[in-house]
Short mmCIF file of C-alpha atoms in Angstrom, two decimals:
data_model
loop_
_atom_site.label_atom_id
_atom_site.label_comp_id
_atom_site.label_asym_id
_atom_site.label_seq_id
_atom_site.Cartn_x
_atom_site.Cartn_y
_atom_site.Cartn_z
CA MET N 249 -18.48 3.86 -52.02
CA ASP N 250 -18.48 0.45 -53.51
CA LYS N 251 -20.40 -2.48 -52.28
CA LYS N 252 -16.97 -4.74 -50.92
CA THR N 253 -16.44 -1.44 -48.50
CA ILE N 254 -19.84 -0.73 -47.53
CA ASN N 255 -20.30 -4.45 -46.60
CA LYS N 256 -17.04 -3.91 -44.89
CA GLU N 257 -18.42 -0.85 -42.91
CA ILE N 258 -21.52 -2.69 -41.78
CA ARG N 259 -19.61 -5.66 -40.34
CA LYS N 260 -17.56 -3.52 -38.42
CA ILE N 261 -20.06 -1.34 -37.00
CA SER N 262 -21.77 -4.71 -35.96
CA ASN N 263 -18.82 -6.14 -34.43
CA HIS N 264 -18.14 -2.86 -32.55
CA SER N 265 -21.90 -2.59 -31.36
CA SER N 266 -21.86 -6.50 -30.09
CA PHE N 267 -18.36 -6.30 -28.45
CA PRO N 268 -19.67 -4.51 -25.34
CA ILE N 269 -22.14 -7.70 -24.82
CA LEU N 270 -19.44 -9.88 -25.55
CA LEU N 271 -17.21 -8.24 -22.77
CA TYR N 272 -20.17 -8.59 -20.37
CA LEU N 273 -20.73 -12.18 -21.04
CA ILE N 274 -16.96 -12.85 -19.95
CA ALA N 275 -17.32 -10.79 -17.18
CA TYR N 276 -20.81 -12.26 -16.05
CA ALA N 277 -19.19 -15.96 -16.47
CA VAL N 278 -16.19 -14.79 -14.24
CA ILE N 279 -18.05 -13.00 -11.70
CA VAL N 280 -21.21 -15.37 -11.11
CA PHE N 281 -19.99 -18.87 -11.86
CA GLY N 282 -16.45 -18.33 -10.64
CA GLY N 283 -17.47 -16.32 -7.43
CA LYS N 284 -20.17 -19.27 -6.66
CA LYS N 285 -17.50 -21.76 -7.16
CA LEU N 286 -15.39 -19.92 -4.41
CA LEU N 287 -18.37 -19.54 -2.26
CA LYS N 288 -19.58 -22.98 -2.25
CA ASN N 289 -17.59 -24.43 0.61
CA VAL N 290 -17.69 -21.27 2.87
CA SER N 291 -19.00 -22.30 6.40
CA ILE N 292 -22.63 -21.88 7.17
CA ASP N 293 -22.22 -19.51 9.71
CA SER N 294 -20.24 -17.00 7.54
CA LEU N 295 -21.41 -13.77 6.17
CA LEU N 296 -20.58 -15.20 2.66
CA ALA N 297 -22.68 -18.11 3.34
CA ASP N 298 -25.84 -15.43 3.10
CA PHE N 299 -27.26 -15.82 -0.53
CA GLY N 300 -28.30 -12.00 -0.48
CA PHE N 301 -25.01 -11.16 0.40
CA GLN N 302 -23.46 -13.27 -2.54
CA GLU N 303 -26.07 -11.91 -4.98
CA LEU N 304 -25.11 -8.15 -3.69
CA ILE N 305 -21.37 -8.93 -4.33
CA ILE N 306 -22.08 -10.08 -7.74
CA TYR N 307 -24.42 -7.23 -8.55
CA ILE N 308 -21.80 -4.87 -7.36
CA GLY N 309 -19.12 -6.97 -9.51
CA ILE N 310 -21.37 -6.75 -12.64
CA TYR N 311 -23.35 -3.28 -12.51
CA VAL N 312 -20.50 -1.24 -10.51
CA ILE N 313 -17.14 -2.54 -11.77
CA SER N 314 -17.72 -4.61 -15.01
CA MET N 315 -19.99 -2.51 -16.91
CA PRO N 316 -18.47 0.76 -16.27
CA LEU N 317 -15.20 -0.71 -17.40
CA ILE N 318 -16.68 -2.14 -20.47
CA LEU N 319 -17.76 1.27 -21.30
CA LEU N 320 -14.43 2.87 -20.79
CA VAL N 321 -13.28 0.21 -23.10
CA PHE N 322 -15.71 0.76 -25.71
CA TYR N 323 -15.29 4.60 -25.79
CA HIS N 324 -11.57 4.57 -25.73
CA MET N 325 -11.74 2.20 -29.10
CA ARG N 326 -14.69 4.13 -30.78
CA GLY N 327 -15.42 7.20 -29.07
CA LYS N 328 -12.67 9.44 -30.50
CA LYS N 329 -13.51 7.91 -33.92
CA THR N 330 -17.15 8.24 -33.96
CA GLY N 331 -17.69 11.07 -31.67
CA ILE N 332 -19.99 9.17 -29.39
CA THR N 333 -19.13 10.08 -25.69
CA ILE N 334 -21.08 9.22 -22.33
CA LYS N 335 -21.31 13.10 -21.60
CA ASN N 336 -23.48 13.66 -24.55
CA CYS N 337 -25.98 11.05 -23.58
CA PHE N 338 -26.76 13.48 -20.37
CA VAL N 339 -28.16 16.55 -22.32
CA LYS N 340 -31.41 18.42 -22.06
CA PRO N 341 -34.04 16.85 -24.05
CA GLU N 342 -34.59 18.24 -27.90
CA LYS N 343 -38.45 17.61 -27.32
CA SER N 344 -40.72 19.28 -25.10
CA PHE N 345 -41.70 17.76 -21.43
CA GLY N 346 -45.49 17.14 -23.15
CA TRP N 347 -43.92 15.03 -25.92
CA CYS N 348 -41.69 12.87 -23.74
CA ALA N 349 -44.42 12.56 -21.17
CA LYS N 350 -46.41 11.30 -23.79
CA TRP N 351 -44.05 8.94 -25.12
CA PHE N 352 -43.18 7.90 -21.33
CA ILE N 353 -46.79 6.69 -21.23
CA ILE N 354 -47.06 4.79 -24.69
CA THR N 355 -43.59 3.07 -23.65
CA MET N 356 -44.82 1.88 -20.60
CA GLY N 357 -48.25 0.85 -21.86
CA MET N 358 -46.56 -1.09 -24.83
CA THR N 359 -44.24 -2.59 -22.40
CA TYR N 360 -46.88 -4.00 -20.19
CA LEU N 361 -49.17 -5.27 -23.02
CA ALA N 362 -45.95 -6.86 -24.44
CA ALA N 363 -45.65 -8.52 -20.97
CA ILE N 364 -49.22 -9.90 -20.94
CA PHE N 365 -49.15 -11.31 -24.67
CA SER N 366 -45.57 -12.94 -23.45
CA ASN N 367 -47.36 -14.84 -20.42
CA MET N 368 -50.26 -15.61 -22.94
CA PHE N 369 -48.15 -17.24 -25.32
CA PHE N 370 -45.81 -19.21 -22.84
CA THR N 371 -48.63 -20.66 -21.13
CA MET N 372 -50.16 -21.67 -24.39
CA LEU N 373 -46.96 -23.50 -25.41
CA GLU N 374 -47.03 -25.32 -21.95
CA THR N 375 -50.59 -26.19 -22.11
CA ALA N 376 -50.34 -27.34 -25.98
CA PHE N 377 -47.17 -29.35 -25.86
CA GLY N 378 -47.37 -30.49 -22.15
CA VAL N 379 -43.90 -28.81 -21.17
CA SER N 380 -43.07 -26.88 -18.04
CA PHE N 381 -40.99 -23.73 -18.48
CA ASP N 382 -38.78 -22.67 -15.62
CA SER N 383 -40.39 -19.61 -13.89
CA ALA N 384 -36.97 -17.60 -14.16
CA VAL N 385 -37.98 -15.49 -11.19
CA ASN N 386 -34.92 -13.24 -9.84
CA TYR N 387 -35.29 -13.92 -6.01
CA PHE N 388 -32.36 -12.53 -3.74
CA GLY N 389 -33.52 -14.03 -0.61
CA ASP N 390 -35.28 -12.34 2.46
CA SER N 391 -32.16 -11.47 4.42
CA GLY N 392 -31.60 -7.72 4.95
CA PHE N 393 -28.89 -8.23 2.11
CA GLY N 394 -31.45 -9.93 -0.13
CA ILE N 395 -34.01 -7.11 0.22
CA LEU N 396 -31.14 -4.61 -0.36
CA VAL N 397 -30.15 -6.18 -3.63
CA THR N 398 -33.99 -6.37 -4.50
CA ILE N 399 -34.44 -2.64 -4.20
CA ILE N 400 -30.77 -1.48 -5.62
CA ALA N 401 -30.04 -3.87 -8.34
CA PRO N 402 -33.45 -3.15 -10.40
CA VAL N 403 -34.39 0.45 -9.12
CA ILE N 404 -30.65 2.17 -9.30
CA PHE N 405 -28.12 -0.19 -10.96
CA ALA N 406 -30.23 -1.31 -14.08
CA PRO N 407 -31.72 2.23 -15.02
CA ILE N 408 -28.39 3.77 -15.06
CA MET N 409 -25.93 1.00 -16.54
CA GLU N 410 -28.37 -0.42 -18.97
CA GLU N 411 -29.35 2.73 -20.55
CA LEU N 412 -26.01 3.72 -20.78
CA ILE N 413 -24.95 0.57 -22.74
CA PHE N 414 -28.05 -0.13 -24.92
CA ARG N 415 -29.28 3.17 -25.64
CA GLY N 416 -26.48 5.45 -25.10
CA THR N 417 -23.80 3.17 -26.53
CA ILE N 418 -25.02 0.05 -28.63
CA TYR N 419 -28.35 2.10 -30.41
CA ARG N 420 -26.14 5.24 -31.06
CA HIS N 421 -23.09 3.15 -32.67
CA ASN N 422 -26.12 1.45 -34.92
CA GLU N 423 -27.56 4.39 -36.10
CA PRO N 424 -25.22 5.00 -39.07
CA LEU N 425 -27.20 1.78 -40.44
CA GLY N 426 -30.69 3.63 -40.36
CA GLN N 427 -32.44 4.68 -37.20
CA TRP N 428 -35.11 2.04 -37.77
CA PHE N 429 -32.88 -0.50 -37.92
CA ALA N 430 -30.94 0.47 -35.17
CA ILE N 431 -34.05 0.52 -33.35
CA ILE N 432 -35.18 -2.77 -33.86
CA VAL N 433 -31.90 -4.64 -33.56
CA SER N 434 -30.74 -2.86 -30.22
CA GLY N 435 -34.22 -3.52 -28.90
CA CYS N 436 -34.17 -7.31 -29.72
CA LEU N 437 -30.40 -7.32 -28.40
CA PHE N 438 -31.88 -5.60 -24.90
CA GLY N 439 -34.63 -8.23 -24.99
CA LEU N 440 -32.22 -11.40 -25.50
CA TRP N 441 -29.73 -10.12 -22.83
CA HIS N 442 -32.00 -10.90 -20.16
CA ALA N 443 -31.51 -14.40 -21.01
CA ASN N 444 -35.00 -15.09 -19.24
CA HIS N 445 -37.82 -16.20 -21.81
CA PRO N 446 -40.74 -14.30 -19.73
CA GLN N 447 -38.81 -11.05 -20.22
CA ILE N 448 -37.71 -11.25 -23.75
CA LEU N 449 -40.79 -9.99 -25.43
CA PHE N 450 -41.52 -7.03 -23.11
CA ALA N 451 -37.95 -6.12 -22.66
CA ALA N 452 -37.29 -5.80 -26.51
CA VAL N 453 -40.51 -3.72 -26.93
CA MET N 454 -39.28 -1.54 -24.03
CA GLY N 455 -35.75 -1.28 -25.72
CA MET N 456 -37.42 -0.47 -28.95
CA PHE N 457 -39.67 2.31 -27.79
CA SER N 458 -36.76 3.73 -25.42
CA CYS N 459 -34.11 3.87 -28.41
CA PHE N 460 -37.07 5.96 -30.33
CA MET N 461 -37.43 8.10 -27.42
CA PHE N 462 -33.77 8.63 -27.68
CA ALA N 463 -33.71 9.07 -31.42
CA LYS N 464 -36.01 11.85 -31.02
CA THR N 465 -34.83 13.72 -27.98
CA ARG N 466 -30.99 12.94 -28.15
CA SER N 467 -30.89 12.37 -24.60
CA ILE N 468 -30.99 9.46 -22.46
CA ILE N 469 -32.68 11.04 -19.45
CA PRO N 470 -36.42 10.27 -20.46
CA SER N 471 -35.65 6.49 -20.98
CA MET N 472 -33.54 6.24 -17.92
CA ILE N 473 -36.87 7.70 -15.78
CA LEU N 474 -38.61 5.10 -17.58
CA HIS N 475 -36.72 2.42 -16.74
CA PHE N 476 -36.49 3.40 -13.33
CA THR N 477 -40.41 3.84 -13.22
CA ILE N 478 -41.09 0.46 -14.62
CA ASN N 479 -38.66 -1.45 -12.19
CA SER N 480 -39.69 0.24 -9.14
CA PHE N 481 -43.24 -0.54 -10.00
CA SER N 482 -42.16 -4.40 -9.98
CA THR N 483 -39.94 -3.88 -7.09
CA ILE N 484 -42.76 -2.32 -4.86
CA MET N 485 -44.78 -5.59 -5.49
CA VAL N 486 -41.91 -7.85 -4.60
CA LEU N 487 -41.38 -6.12 -1.51
CA SER N 488 -45.14 -6.34 -0.85
CA LEU N 489 -45.45 -9.68 -1.21
CA LEU N 490 -42.14 -10.44 0.84
CA SER N 491 -43.50 -8.31 3.79
CA ILE N 492 -46.14 -11.27 4.22
CA GLY N 493 -43.70 -14.09 3.39
CA LEU N 494 -44.79 -14.41 -0.21
CA SER N 495 -42.36 -14.29 -3.09
CA VAL N 496 -43.62 -14.18 -6.82
CA GLU N 497 -42.61 -17.73 -7.38
CA ASP N 498 -44.91 -18.89 -4.30
CA VAL N 499 -47.64 -16.87 -6.32
CA GLN N 500 -47.27 -18.83 -9.62
CA ASN N 501 -47.14 -22.02 -7.70
CA ASP N 502 -49.82 -21.86 -5.48
CA MET N 503 -52.60 -19.18 -6.48
CA GLU N 504 -55.06 -20.14 -3.78
CA PHE N 505 -52.65 -20.10 -0.76
CA ALA N 506 -51.45 -16.82 -1.84
CA THR N 507 -54.64 -15.37 -2.33
CA LYS N 508 -55.62 -16.67 1.29
CA LEU N 509 -52.80 -14.83 2.44
CA LEU N 510 -53.30 -11.66 0.74
CA ASN N 511 -56.92 -11.49 2.00
CA GLU N 512 -55.27 -11.48 5.72
CA HIS N 513 -52.89 -8.58 4.93
CA ILE N 514 -54.76 -5.91 3.75
CA GLY N 515 -52.14 -3.33 3.31
CA ALA N 516 -49.92 -5.21 1.19
CA THR N 517 -53.02 -6.28 -1.07
CA MET N 518 -53.86 -2.56 -1.60
CA ILE N 519 -50.15 -1.47 -2.45
CA ILE N 520 -50.31 -4.47 -4.98
CA LEU N 521 -53.90 -3.58 -6.38
CA PHE N 522 -52.97 0.15 -6.52
CA VAL N 523 -49.63 -0.88 -8.58
CA ALA N 524 -51.40 -3.18 -10.69
CA GLY N 525 -54.28 -0.14 -11.34
CA LEU N 526 -51.52 2.21 -12.52
CA VAL N 527 -50.34 -0.60 -14.96
CA LEU N 528 -53.64 -1.10 -16.62
CA CYS N 529 -54.09 2.43 -16.65
CA SER N 530 -50.62 2.90 -18.47
CA ILE N 531 -51.75 -0.02 -21.11
CA ILE N 532 -54.86 1.83 -22.00
CA ALA N 533 -53.67 5.40 -22.26
CA GLY N 534 -50.89 4.21 -23.77
CA LEU N 535 -52.68 2.23 -26.58
CA VAL N 536 -54.86 4.85 -27.22
CA LEU N 537 -52.13 7.63 -27.55
CA LEU N 538 -50.19 5.55 -29.69
CA ILE N 539 -53.14 4.99 -31.85
CA ILE N 540 -53.97 8.70 -32.04
CA GLU N 541 -50.08 9.23 -32.74
CA ILE N 542 -49.99 7.03 -35.80
CA ILE N 543 -53.13 8.40 -37.34
CA LYS N 544 -52.12 12.16 -36.70
CA ASN N 545 -48.65 11.90 -37.71
CA ASN N 546 -49.01 9.47 -40.61
CA GLY N 547 -46.82 6.71 -38.85
CA PHE N 548 -44.99 9.27 -36.61
CA ALA N 549 -41.66 8.28 -38.03
CA ASN N 550 -39.57 10.57 -39.92
CA LEU N 551 -36.44 8.59 -38.93
CA LYS N 552 -33.06 8.81 -40.75
CA THR N 553 -32.39 6.13 -43.26
CA SER N 554 -29.11 4.33 -43.60
CA TYR N 555 -25.96 6.34 -44.34
CA PHE N 556 -25.03 3.64 -46.71
CA GLY N 557 -28.25 3.86 -48.75
CA VAL N 558 -28.73 -0.01 -48.20
CA SER N 559 -32.43 -1.17 -47.44
CA GLY N 560 -33.07 -2.80 -44.18
CA LEU N 561 -33.25 -6.32 -45.02
CA LYS N 562 -29.88 -6.05 -46.91
CA THR N 563 -28.07 -4.39 -43.83
CA ALA N 564 -29.69 -6.99 -41.62
CA GLY N 565 -28.24 -9.80 -43.98
CA ILE N 566 -24.70 -8.18 -43.66
CA TYR N 567 -24.85 -7.27 -40.11
CA PHE N 568 -25.37 -10.69 -38.95
CA THR N 569 -22.42 -12.25 -40.56
CA ALA N 570 -20.12 -10.13 -38.56
CA PRO N 571 -18.33 -12.73 -36.15
CA ILE N 572 -18.75 -11.19 -32.94
CA THR N 573 -22.34 -10.55 -33.46
CA ILE N 574 -23.06 -14.26 -34.46
CA ILE N 575 -21.29 -15.25 -31.00
CA VAL N 576 -23.36 -12.59 -28.85
CA PHE N 577 -26.70 -13.48 -30.20
CA ALA N 578 -25.91 -17.66 -30.43
CA VAL N 579 -24.81 -17.27 -26.56
CA LEU N 580 -27.74 -15.54 -25.65
CA ILE N 581 -30.30 -17.50 -27.26
CA PHE N 582 -28.60 -20.51 -26.00
CA GLU N 583 -28.26 -19.26 -22.29
CA THR N 584 -32.06 -18.63 -22.55
CA ILE N 585 -32.96 -21.96 -23.51
CA LEU N 586 -30.94 -23.42 -20.58
CA ARG N 587 -32.85 -21.11 -18.22
CA ALA N 588 -35.97 -22.10 -19.60
CA MET N 589 -35.20 -25.51 -19.37
CA GLY N 590 -34.04 -24.91 -15.70
CA LYS N 591 -30.66 -26.00 -16.65
CA ILE N 592 -28.88 -22.98 -15.07
#
């Protein structure tokens, strides 16, 4: 295969891998901005005026309608040509339960460790340059519908649809370019896709380690369970705060008041401390297991190289000249900056 043909094939893979996210961005703009504009003038006594109900409709539109349609379009376009199907995501993992459990803990630990580093980094930026980034906390209101969205969006919708799109579809479609390359690019795209500066680093780390698990197990089930667990932990903490009249934003803005209120509600405080303890244990255990794995297996890699015989840097140089990929990454970066500035 000559150089021109290889470059063309890499750009084709790049465009097709970014295409589901382009469709998502279009659907998101239509549902969120179009929907909010339509609901702007509804009566204050109407069910449609309930912020939680609005968010519920938006998330159903995104996760239950748009994302499955996006997957159908992608697999209709590329499934037959590549042999990639949704069905062969849900197979028994090729690795043992012990291997999956070990990497489950490693991935959890590295994800939470990345979250700590991310918070430290942005705190230092704010202190050093005297800037203030928007908290970017997802809050769905404290009505019944708001609580419902708080539970089903991160705990049910996200682990299923996000894993199918990012690990089951985008990662697998990038694999011919080399598994390490696919892991890094797919993970970074997952981080940017959140368009939320506090989440970029830890979501990217979670995405990379989840892709690694998929590469080794050939099953989406381990990463789906991992996604469910991590999101469940954060949801439990959010619900515990809401149960005593606090939100995550309240804690960030007035720690003294939040601490006082938590001291008055032992039950909620114990739940939060228990989850925080599990997070801390996962960081310590994950770090130790990762170091052991690296030493014992001399890097633990053994991943497939590029089908085209091109180095990772050269592949990246070609990959990021594909027009759809340029558009997707530019839009996600721009949206993240606007959110951090509190403009959207």
